mmCIF file of C-alpha atoms and ligand atoms in Angstrom:
data_model
loop_
_atom_site.group_PDB
_atom_site.id
_atom_site.type_symbol
_atom_site.label_atom_id
_atom_site.label_comp_id
_atom_site.label_asym_id
_atom_site.label_seq_id
_atom_site.Cartn_x
_atom_site.Cartn_y
_atom_site.Cartn_z
ATOM 1 C CA MET A 1 114.457 44.912 36.477
ATOM 2 C CA SER A 2 115.003 41.629 38.786
ATOM 3 C CA THR A 3 111.897 40.569 40.934
ATOM 4 C CA THR A 4 111.572 42.432 44.439
ATOM 5 C CA VAL A 5 110.519 39.856 47.032
ATOM 6 C CA GLY A 6 109.464 40.468 50.474
ATOM 7 C CA PHE A 7 110.080 37.972 52.901
ATOM 8 C CA LEU A 8 108.663 37.661 56.854
ATOM 9 C CA GLY A 9 110.194 34.955 58.756
ATOM 10 C CA LEU A 10 113.934 34.647 58.752
ATOM 11 C CA GLY A 11 114.212 31.755 61.511
ATOM 12 C CA HIS A 12 115.778 28.639 61.032
ATOM 13 C CA MET A 13 113.753 27.760 57.635
ATOM 14 C CA GLY A 14 113.159 31.353 56.460
ATOM 15 C CA GLY A 15 116.785 32.532 56.750
ATOM 16 C CA PRO A 16 118.387 30.295 54.780
ATOM 17 C CA MET A 17 115.980 30.125 52.124
ATOM 18 C CA ALA A 18 115.540 34.014 51.774
ATOM 19 C CA ALA A 19 119.749 33.777 51.548
ATOM 20 C CA ASN A 20 119.589 31.624 48.336
ATOM 21 C CA LEU A 21 116.655 33.965 46.724
ATOM 22 C CA VAL A 22 119.587 36.414 47.260
ATOM 23 C CA ARG A 23 122.449 34.031 45.682
ATOM 24 C CA ALA A 24 119.775 33.654 42.845
ATOM 25 C CA GLY A 25 119.996 37.421 41.797
ATOM 26 C CA TYR A 26 116.659 38.640 43.445
ATOM 27 C CA ARG A 27 116.527 41.705 45.319
ATOM 28 C CA VAL A 28 115.149 40.568 48.883
ATOM 29 C CA LEU A 29 113.298 43.271 51.520
ATOM 30 C CA ALA A 30 113.650 41.108 54.500
ATOM 31 C CA PHE A 31 111.856 41.302 58.032
ATOM 32 C CA ASP A 32 111.498 39.350 61.602
ATOM 33 C CA PRO A 33 111.158 41.231 64.728
ATOM 34 C CA VAL A 34 114.326 38.988 66.083
ATOM 35 C CA PRO A 35 117.534 41.454 65.837
ATOM 36 C CA ALA A 36 119.576 38.036 65.449
ATOM 37 C CA ALA A 37 117.540 36.961 62.323
ATOM 38 C CA ARG A 38 117.787 40.465 60.585
ATOM 39 C CA GLU A 39 121.629 40.474 61.586
ATOM 40 C CA GLN A 40 122.039 37.254 59.629
ATOM 41 C CA ALA A 41 119.761 38.073 56.944
ATOM 42 C CA ARG A 42 121.863 41.374 56.397
ATOM 43 C CA ALA A 43 125.057 39.185 56.466
ATOM 44 C CA ASP A 44 123.329 37.445 53.771
ATOM 45 C CA GLY A 45 122.576 39.747 51.554
ATOM 46 C CA ALA A 46 119.038 40.652 51.822
ATOM 47 C CA GLU A 47 117.984 44.641 52.227
ATOM 48 C CA VAL A 48 116.560 44.560 56.121
ATOM 49 C CA VAL A 49 113.770 46.634 56.606
ATOM 50 C CA ASP A 50 112.317 47.789 59.782
ATOM 51 C CA THR A 51 108.636 46.777 59.466
ATOM 52 C CA ALA A 52 106.534 43.905 58.055
ATOM 53 C CA VAL A 53 104.808 46.479 55.953
ATOM 54 C CA ALA A 54 108.070 48.111 54.490
ATOM 55 C CA ALA A 55 108.971 44.899 52.940
ATOM 56 C CA VAL A 56 106.122 44.277 50.632
ATOM 57 C CA ALA A 57 105.120 47.505 49.748
ATOM 58 C CA GLU A 58 107.590 47.675 47.008
ATOM 59 C CA SER A 59 107.452 43.661 46.372
ATOM 60 C CA GLU A 60 106.163 41.542 43.180
ATOM 61 C CA ILE A 61 105.741 38.465 45.502
ATOM 62 C CA VAL A 62 105.892 38.143 49.369
ATOM 63 C CA LEU A 63 107.124 35.106 51.043
ATOM 64 C CA THR A 64 106.077 34.499 54.397
ATOM 65 C CA MET A 65 107.862 31.383 56.669
ATOM 66 C CA LEU A 66 106.244 31.998 60.102
ATOM 67 C CA PRO A 67 105.524 29.946 63.000
ATOM 68 C CA ASN A 68 101.737 29.173 62.946
ATOM 69 C CA GLY A 69 98.210 30.103 61.395
ATOM 70 C CA ARG A 70 97.304 32.584 63.914
ATOM 71 C CA VAL A 71 100.721 34.272 63.097
ATOM 72 C CA VAL A 72 100.267 34.281 59.173
ATOM 73 C CA LEU A 73 96.663 35.470 59.662
ATOM 74 C CA ASP A 74 97.582 38.595 61.864
ATOM 75 C CA VAL A 75 100.709 39.220 59.125
ATOM 76 C CA TYR A 76 98.286 38.829 56.176
ATOM 77 C CA ARG A 77 95.788 41.519 58.259
ATOM 78 C CA ASP A 78 98.738 44.130 58.695
ATOM 79 C CA ILE A 79 100.406 44.198 55.155
ATOM 80 C CA LEU A 80 97.902 43.335 52.803
ATOM 81 C CA ASP A 81 96.593 46.884 52.363
ATOM 82 C CA ALA A 82 100.298 48.188 52.126
ATOM 83 C CA ALA A 83 100.889 45.775 49.001
ATOM 84 C CA LYS A 84 100.536 46.995 45.592
ATOM 85 C CA LEU A 85 97.370 45.292 43.797
ATOM 86 C CA GLY A 86 97.918 41.951 42.292
ATOM 87 C CA THR A 87 101.019 40.852 44.529
ATOM 88 C CA LEU A 88 101.664 37.183 45.092
ATOM 89 C CA PHE A 89 101.137 36.126 48.275
ATOM 90 C CA VAL A 90 103.304 32.856 49.102
ATOM 91 C CA ASP A 91 102.835 31.327 52.694
ATOM 92 C CA CYS A 92 105.207 28.769 53.129
ATOM 93 C CA SER A 93 104.568 28.337 56.656
ATOM 94 C CA THR A 94 103.180 24.946 58.046
ATOM 95 C CA ILE A 95 99.514 25.790 59.154
ATOM 96 C CA ASP A 96 96.098 24.915 59.558
ATOM 97 C CA VAL A 97 94.329 23.771 55.952
ATOM 98 C CA ALA A 98 91.307 26.295 57.029
ATOM 99 C CA ASP A 99 93.776 29.193 58.115
ATOM 100 C CA ALA A 100 95.290 28.427 55.023
ATOM 101 C CA GLN A 101 92.282 29.015 52.785
ATOM 102 C CA GLN A 102 91.523 32.068 55.172
ATOM 103 C CA ALA A 103 95.022 33.440 54.361
ATOM 104 C CA ALA A 104 94.186 32.915 50.855
ATOM 105 C CA GLU A 105 90.947 34.776 50.952
ATOM 106 C CA LEU A 106 92.050 37.524 52.734
ATOM 107 C CA ALA A 107 94.855 38.075 50.473
ATOM 108 C CA VAL A 108 92.187 37.822 47.211
ATOM 109 C CA ALA A 109 89.652 39.897 49.057
ATOM 110 C CA ALA A 110 92.416 42.676 49.209
ATOM 111 C CA GLY A 111 93.100 42.445 45.530
ATOM 112 C CA HIS A 112 95.979 40.185 45.613
ATOM 113 C CA ARG A 113 97.043 36.614 44.592
ATOM 114 C CA ALA A 114 97.922 33.852 47.084
ATOM 115 C CA LEU A 115 98.932 30.367 47.578
ATOM 116 C CA ASP A 116 100.184 28.142 50.071
ATOM 117 C CA ALA A 117 103.311 26.466 49.867
ATOM 118 C CA PRO A 118 104.522 24.263 52.850
ATOM 119 C CA VAL A 119 107.718 22.378 52.612
ATOM 120 C CA SER A 120 109.647 19.473 53.627
ATOM 121 C CA GLY A 121 113.202 18.832 53.885
ATOM 122 C CA GLY A 122 114.202 20.615 57.138
ATOM 123 C CA VAL A 123 116.657 23.056 57.835
ATOM 124 C CA ALA A 124 119.213 21.363 55.915
ATOM 125 C CA GLY A 125 117.059 21.377 52.873
ATOM 126 C CA ALA A 126 116.539 24.793 53.673
ATOM 127 C CA ALA A 127 119.981 25.449 53.287
ATOM 128 C CA ALA A 128 120.819 23.539 50.451
ATOM 129 C CA GLY A 129 118.273 24.751 48.439
ATOM 130 C CA THR A 130 116.775 21.036 48.114
ATOM 131 C CA LEU A 131 113.089 21.111 49.664
ATOM 132 C CA THR A 132 110.115 19.963 48.560
ATOM 133 C CA PHE A 133 107.406 22.627 47.951
ATOM 134 C CA MET A 134 103.812 21.215 48.128
ATOM 135 C CA VAL A 135 101.548 24.016 46.308
ATOM 136 C CA GLY A 136 97.921 25.071 46.658
ATOM 137 C CA GLY A 137 96.348 27.476 44.696
ATOM 138 C CA ALA A 138 95.656 29.039 41.107
ATOM 139 C CA GLU A 139 97.943 27.443 38.013
ATOM 140 C CA THR A 140 98.815 30.874 36.900
ATOM 141 C CA ASP A 141 99.933 32.060 40.360
ATOM 142 C CA PHE A 142 101.681 28.500 40.338
ATOM 143 C CA ALA A 143 103.646 29.428 37.164
ATOM 144 C CA ALA A 144 104.446 32.879 38.450
ATOM 145 C CA ALA A 145 105.787 31.701 41.855
ATOM 146 C CA LEU A 146 107.687 28.671 39.867
ATOM 147 C CA PRO A 147 111.319 30.167 39.407
ATOM 148 C CA LEU A 148 111.643 30.964 43.196
ATOM 149 C CA PHE A 149 110.431 27.484 43.936
ATOM 150 C CA GLU A 150 113.223 25.901 41.891
ATOM 151 C CA VAL A 151 115.706 27.969 43.306
ATOM 152 C CA MET A 152 114.568 26.970 47.026
ATOM 153 C CA GLY A 153 113.846 23.569 46.302
ATOM 154 C CA GLY A 154 114.480 20.311 44.564
ATOM 155 C CA LYS A 155 110.889 19.307 43.803
ATOM 156 C CA VAL A 156 107.576 21.342 43.046
ATOM 157 C CA VAL A 157 104.197 19.584 43.380
ATOM 158 C CA HIS A 158 100.778 21.927 42.592
ATOM 159 C CA CYS A 159 98.631 19.992 44.463
ATOM 160 C CA GLY A 160 95.659 21.779 43.467
ATOM 161 C CA GLY A 161 93.549 24.616 44.852
ATOM 162 C CA ALA A 162 93.945 26.847 48.004
ATOM 163 C CA GLY A 163 95.032 24.821 51.062
ATOM 164 C CA VAL A 164 95.771 21.607 49.115
ATOM 165 C CA GLY A 165 99.304 22.091 49.568
ATOM 166 C CA GLN A 166 99.071 22.215 53.451
ATOM 167 C CA ALA A 167 96.942 18.927 52.778
ATOM 168 C CA ALA A 168 99.369 16.911 51.208
ATOM 169 C CA LYS A 169 101.801 18.298 53.989
ATOM 170 C CA ILE A 170 100.151 17.041 56.671
ATOM 171 C CA CYS A 171 98.889 14.021 55.339
ATOM 172 C CA ASN A 172 102.228 12.836 54.792
ATOM 173 C CA ASN A 173 103.224 14.081 58.224
ATOM 174 C CA MET A 174 100.498 11.852 59.457
ATOM 175 C CA MET A 175 101.362 8.496 58.068
ATOM 176 C CA LEU A 176 104.992 9.215 59.026
ATOM 177 C CA GLY A 177 104.217 9.612 62.758
ATOM 178 C CA ILE A 178 101.861 6.378 62.047
ATOM 179 C CA SER A 179 104.322 4.355 61.074
ATOM 180 C CA MET A 180 106.768 5.810 63.401
ATOM 181 C CA ILE A 181 104.719 4.647 66.310
ATOM 182 C CA GLY A 182 104.072 1.301 64.348
ATOM 183 C CA LEU A 183 107.174 0.363 63.658
ATOM 184 C CA SER A 184 108.238 1.393 67.446
ATOM 185 C CA GLU A 185 105.845 -0.579 68.760
ATOM 186 C CA ALA A 186 107.062 -3.672 66.814
ATOM 187 C CA ILE A 187 110.485 -3.392 67.943
ATOM 188 C CA VAL A 188 109.788 -2.817 71.358
ATOM 189 C CA LEU A 189 107.751 -6.336 71.123
ATOM 190 C CA GLY A 190 110.596 -8.140 69.194
ATOM 191 C CA GLU A 191 112.794 -7.042 71.961
ATOM 192 C CA LYS A 192 110.906 -8.670 74.732
ATOM 193 C CA LEU A 193 110.187 -11.646 72.255
ATOM 194 C CA GLY A 194 114.173 -11.921 71.938
ATOM 195 C CA LEU A 195 114.200 -10.670 68.045
ATOM 196 C CA SER A 196 117.778 -8.795 67.980
ATOM 197 C CA HIS A 197 117.235 -5.556 65.636
ATOM 198 C CA ASP A 198 119.469 -6.481 63.108
ATOM 199 C CA LYS A 199 117.436 -9.624 62.434
ATOM 200 C CA PHE A 200 114.200 -7.647 62.950
ATOM 201 C CA TYR A 201 115.786 -5.548 60.135
ATOM 202 C CA ASP A 202 116.967 -7.944 57.836
ATOM 203 C CA VAL A 203 113.555 -9.764 57.859
ATOM 204 C CA VAL A 204 110.934 -6.628 57.598
ATOM 205 C CA SER A 205 113.611 -4.615 55.339
ATOM 206 C CA THR A 206 112.444 -6.494 52.357
ATOM 207 C CA ALA A 207 109.193 -7.990 53.823
ATOM 208 C CA SER A 208 105.620 -6.510 53.463
ATOM 209 C CA GLY A 209 106.097 -4.186 56.826
ATOM 210 C CA GLN A 210 108.717 -2.588 54.967
ATOM 211 C CA CYS A 211 108.188 1.297 55.274
ATOM 212 C CA TRP A 212 110.718 4.542 55.012
ATOM 213 C CA SER A 213 110.801 4.703 58.951
ATOM 214 C CA LEU A 214 112.401 1.539 59.139
ATOM 215 C CA THR A 215 114.834 1.693 56.460
ATOM 216 C CA SER A 216 115.796 5.314 55.875
ATOM 217 C CA TYR A 217 115.194 6.170 59.566
ATOM 218 C CA CYS A 218 115.334 3.244 61.800
ATOM 219 C CA PRO A 219 114.700 4.160 65.664
ATOM 220 C CA VAL A 220 117.143 1.915 66.956
ATOM 221 C CA PRO A 221 120.933 2.207 66.375
ATOM 222 C CA GLY A 222 122.955 0.303 64.262
ATOM 223 C CA PRO A 223 120.973 -0.773 60.971
ATOM 224 C CA VAL A 224 120.655 2.569 58.971
ATOM 225 C CA PRO A 225 124.179 4.347 60.210
ATOM 226 C CA ALA A 226 122.559 7.935 59.506
ATOM 227 C CA SER A 227 119.578 7.728 61.365
ATOM 228 C CA PRO A 228 119.152 10.113 64.592
ATOM 229 C CA ALA A 229 119.129 6.965 66.705
ATOM 230 C CA ASN A 230 122.866 6.854 65.997
ATOM 231 C CA ASN A 231 123.453 10.263 67.417
ATOM 232 C CA ASP A 232 121.394 9.969 70.883
ATOM 233 C CA TYR A 233 118.546 11.710 68.896
ATOM 234 C CA ARG A 234 119.943 14.643 67.849
ATOM 235 C CA PRO A 235 117.252 15.984 65.239
ATOM 236 C CA GLY A 236 116.937 15.345 62.713
ATOM 237 C CA PHE A 237 112.856 16.500 62.928
ATOM 238 C CA ALA A 238 112.290 17.482 66.164
ATOM 239 C CA THR A 239 109.483 15.785 68.194
ATOM 240 C CA ALA A 240 107.970 19.401 68.701
ATOM 241 C CA LEU A 241 107.799 19.789 64.926
ATOM 242 C CA MET A 242 106.128 16.181 64.494
ATOM 243 C CA THR A 243 103.686 17.273 67.384
ATOM 244 C CA LYS A 244 102.558 20.068 65.833
ATOM 245 C CA ASP A 245 101.798 18.574 62.828
ATOM 246 C CA LEU A 246 100.141 15.724 63.654
ATOM 247 C CA GLY A 247 97.754 18.463 65.687
ATOM 248 C CA LEU A 248 97.617 20.136 62.340
ATOM 249 C CA ALA A 249 96.265 16.355 61.078
ATOM 250 C CA ALA A 250 94.201 16.083 64.007
ATOM 251 C CA ASN A 251 92.502 19.202 63.226
ATOM 252 C CA ALA A 252 91.582 18.506 59.461
ATOM 253 C CA LEU A 253 90.498 14.930 60.388
ATOM 254 C CA ARG A 254 87.439 16.486 63.099
ATOM 255 C CA ALA A 255 87.111 19.425 60.754
ATOM 256 C CA ASN A 256 86.252 17.225 57.993
ATOM 257 C CA GLY A 257 84.501 14.375 59.465
ATOM 258 C CA VAL A 258 87.207 11.750 58.872
ATOM 259 C CA ASP A 259 86.839 8.569 61.141
ATOM 260 C CA GLY A 260 90.714 8.849 61.566
ATOM 261 C CA ARG A 261 91.193 7.066 65.164
ATOM 262 C CA ILE A 262 95.055 6.043 64.413
ATOM 263 C CA GLY A 263 95.813 9.550 63.100
ATOM 264 C CA ALA A 264 94.273 11.249 66.046
ATOM 265 C CA LEU A 265 96.121 8.370 68.653
ATOM 266 C CA ALA A 266 99.256 9.603 66.970
ATOM 267 C CA ALA A 267 98.403 13.228 67.437
ATOM 268 C CA GLU A 268 97.968 12.560 71.288
ATOM 269 C CA ILE A 269 100.984 9.951 72.086
ATOM 270 C CA TYR A 270 103.599 12.471 70.300
ATOM 271 C CA ASP A 271 101.736 15.246 72.435
ATOM 272 C CA ARG A 272 102.414 13.571 75.621
ATOM 273 C CA PHE A 273 106.000 12.881 74.447
ATOM 274 C CA ASN A 274 106.584 16.143 73.701
ATOM 275 C CA ARG A 275 105.767 17.418 77.030
ATOM 276 C CA THR A 276 109.349 15.878 78.231
ATOM 277 C CA ASP A 277 111.031 15.238 74.912
ATOM 278 C CA GLY A 278 110.427 17.958 72.251
ATOM 279 C CA GLU A 279 114.171 18.585 71.508
ATOM 280 C CA ARG A 280 115.071 14.936 70.501
ATOM 281 C CA ASP A 281 114.550 13.691 67.048
ATOM 282 C CA PHE A 282 110.510 12.004 66.569
ATOM 283 C CA SER A 283 112.285 8.618 66.510
ATOM 284 C CA ALA A 284 113.214 8.428 69.983
ATOM 285 C CA ILE A 285 109.391 7.512 70.444
ATOM 286 C CA VAL A 286 110.880 4.069 70.685
ATOM 287 C CA THR A 287 112.207 4.737 73.795
ATOM 288 C CA ASP A 288 108.761 5.918 75.025
ATOM 289 C CA VAL A 289 107.074 2.849 74.130
ATOM 290 C CA ARG A 290 110.046 1.042 75.787
ATOM 291 C CA ARG A 291 109.569 3.327 79.081
ATOM 292 C CA ARG A 292 105.479 2.588 78.606
ATOM 293 C CA SER A 293 106.295 -1.085 78.486
ATOM 294 C CA GLY A 294 108.499 -1.150 81.911
ATOM 295 C CA GLU A 295 111.704 -1.808 79.721
ATOM 296 C CA GLU A 296 114.956 -0.122 81.128
ATOM 297 C CA ARG A 297 116.965 -0.030 77.802
ATOM 298 C CA PRO A 298 117.526 4.282 77.191
HETATM 299 P P1 LIG B 1 111.524 29.759 63.638
HETATM 300 O O1 LIG B 1 110.645 29.682 65.079
HETATM 301 O O2 LIG B 1 113.040 29.155 63.625
HETATM 302 O O3 LIG B 1 110.961 30.971 62.638
HETATM 303 C C1 LIG B 1 110.089 31.629 63.092
HETATM 304 C C2 LIG B 1 110.431 32.840 62.292
HETATM 305 O O4 LIG B 1 109.301 33.855 62.398
HETATM 306 C C3 LIG B 1 110.865 33.587 63.848
HETATM 307 O O5 LIG B 1 112.376 34.141 63.334
HETATM 308 C C4 LIG B 1 110.161 34.593 64.263
HETATM 309 O O6 LIG B 1 110.797 35.694 64.651
HETATM 310 C C5 LIG B 1 109.364 35.132 62.775
HETATM 311 N N1 LIG B 1 108.458 35.794 63.125
HETATM 312 C C6 LIG B 1 107.455 35.821 64.451
HETATM 313 N N2 LIG B 1 106.501 36.670 64.355
HETATM 314 C C7 LIG B 1 106.720 37.519 63.244
HETATM 315 C C8 LIG B 1 106.134 38.466 62.067
HETATM 316 N N3 LIG B 1 104.965 39.019 62.533
HETATM 317 N N4 LIG B 1 106.879 39.347 60.944
HETATM 318 C C9 LIG B 1 108.155 38.643 60.882
HETATM 319 N N5 LIG B 1 108.403 36.891 61.179
HETATM 320 C C10 LIG B 1 107.934 36.850 62.505
HETATM 321 O O7 LIG B 1 110.746 28.400 62.918
HETATM 322 P P2 LIG B 1 111.008 27.494 61.508
HETATM 323 O O8 LIG B 1 111.651 26.382 62.067
HETATM 324 O O9 LIG B 1 112.030 28.349 60.841
HETATM 325 O O10 LIG B 1 109.666 26.802 60.771
HETATM 326 C C11 LIG B 1 108.795 28.211 60.307
HETATM 327 C C12 LIG B 1 107.995 27.319 59.520
HETATM 328 O O11 LIG B 1 108.127 26.428 58.508
HETATM 329 C C13 LIG B 1 106.831 26.551 60.489
HETATM 330 O O12 LIG B 1 105.370 26.714 60.217
HETATM 331 C C14 LIG B 1 107.392 25.454 60.421
HETATM 332 O O13 LIG B 1 106.124 24.408 60.536
HETATM 333 C C15 LIG B 1 107.971 24.742 59.320
HETATM 334 N N6 LIG B 1 108.560 24.103 59.009
HETATM 335 C C16 LIG B 1 109.589 23.883 59.890
HETATM 336 C C17 LIG B 1 110.378 23.279 59.485
HETATM 337 C C18 LIG B 1 111.983 22.798 60.525
HETATM 338 O O14 LIG B 1 112.674 21.675 59.997
HETATM 339 N N7 LIG B 1 112.361 23.497 60.773
HETATM 340 C C19 LIG B 1 110.497 21.884 58.106
HETATM 341 C C20 LIG B 1 109.519 22.336 57.761
HETATM 342 C C21 LIG B 1 108.778 23.270 57.704
#
């Protein structure tokens, strides 16, 4: 008998992830409150059910891919009692480390098992089944969920105990946000000083300032043809999502007494940019630096 998987949250990420599980032969009981998401899941071959509770009652593993920690905790409180004892709950949403730990505690207190397993790789990675999973929780539970991660992902890392998967995700994205702002400030300074983008790239891409933000995701058009800057900053990775992740990182810095002034400032800078440009790729922050520096270039 094949494993039955409950899947809650069939949005941009959860929809294609659930579809990949169906394609791999899993029986997927799927729920989302949005009718269009349910329709798509049905077309993809999932068994769509009318409530979250109905998605978990027969499942051995329950995956959630939800907007934020409040929704994850609300959903867990609704569904935990409906699941068979020992069900493995795997939350793939990006949420606060503290919320992830609380979700795991709730699941364990109800007689179940839990992992946090946030992802990177975006909608394209979800569709292609090439996501990176960063997983927190017990080794035996990680081993039980590994076959599913391998269907939906390309790289899977067991990072540590409950909440440590979320920790890996926010540490990485905090560094990415900081490096994109730092690079953008350097590019705008170079512009003011007469340094062309091509010469900037030529020097820095092989010097000690080299970073992924420059060589894979250059925030100005030209040097890296596939970067969103060449496509009018269409995402990519939207500013709204970067703002969310930096907010989670700033919360974790505060909650853990880390003197993370640059991380906190990066969260502030993106929060302000997000109010006007949330739909644009996060590398468009270079246009914000220019605007704040009195430069005309768009
Ligand atoms: P989304 O808004 O497209 O999907 C969330 C889905 O959850 C929606 O379809 C919504 O209707 C559903 N939902 C809300 N309440 C529900 C409930 N009570 N029961 C069942 N479903 C419910 O968001 P997304 O882009 O798919 O992102 C999902 C998560 O993945 C977020 O935590 C996000 O931060 C994270 N993430 C997103 C990306 C990305 O590129 N989009 C990349 C990595 C991680």
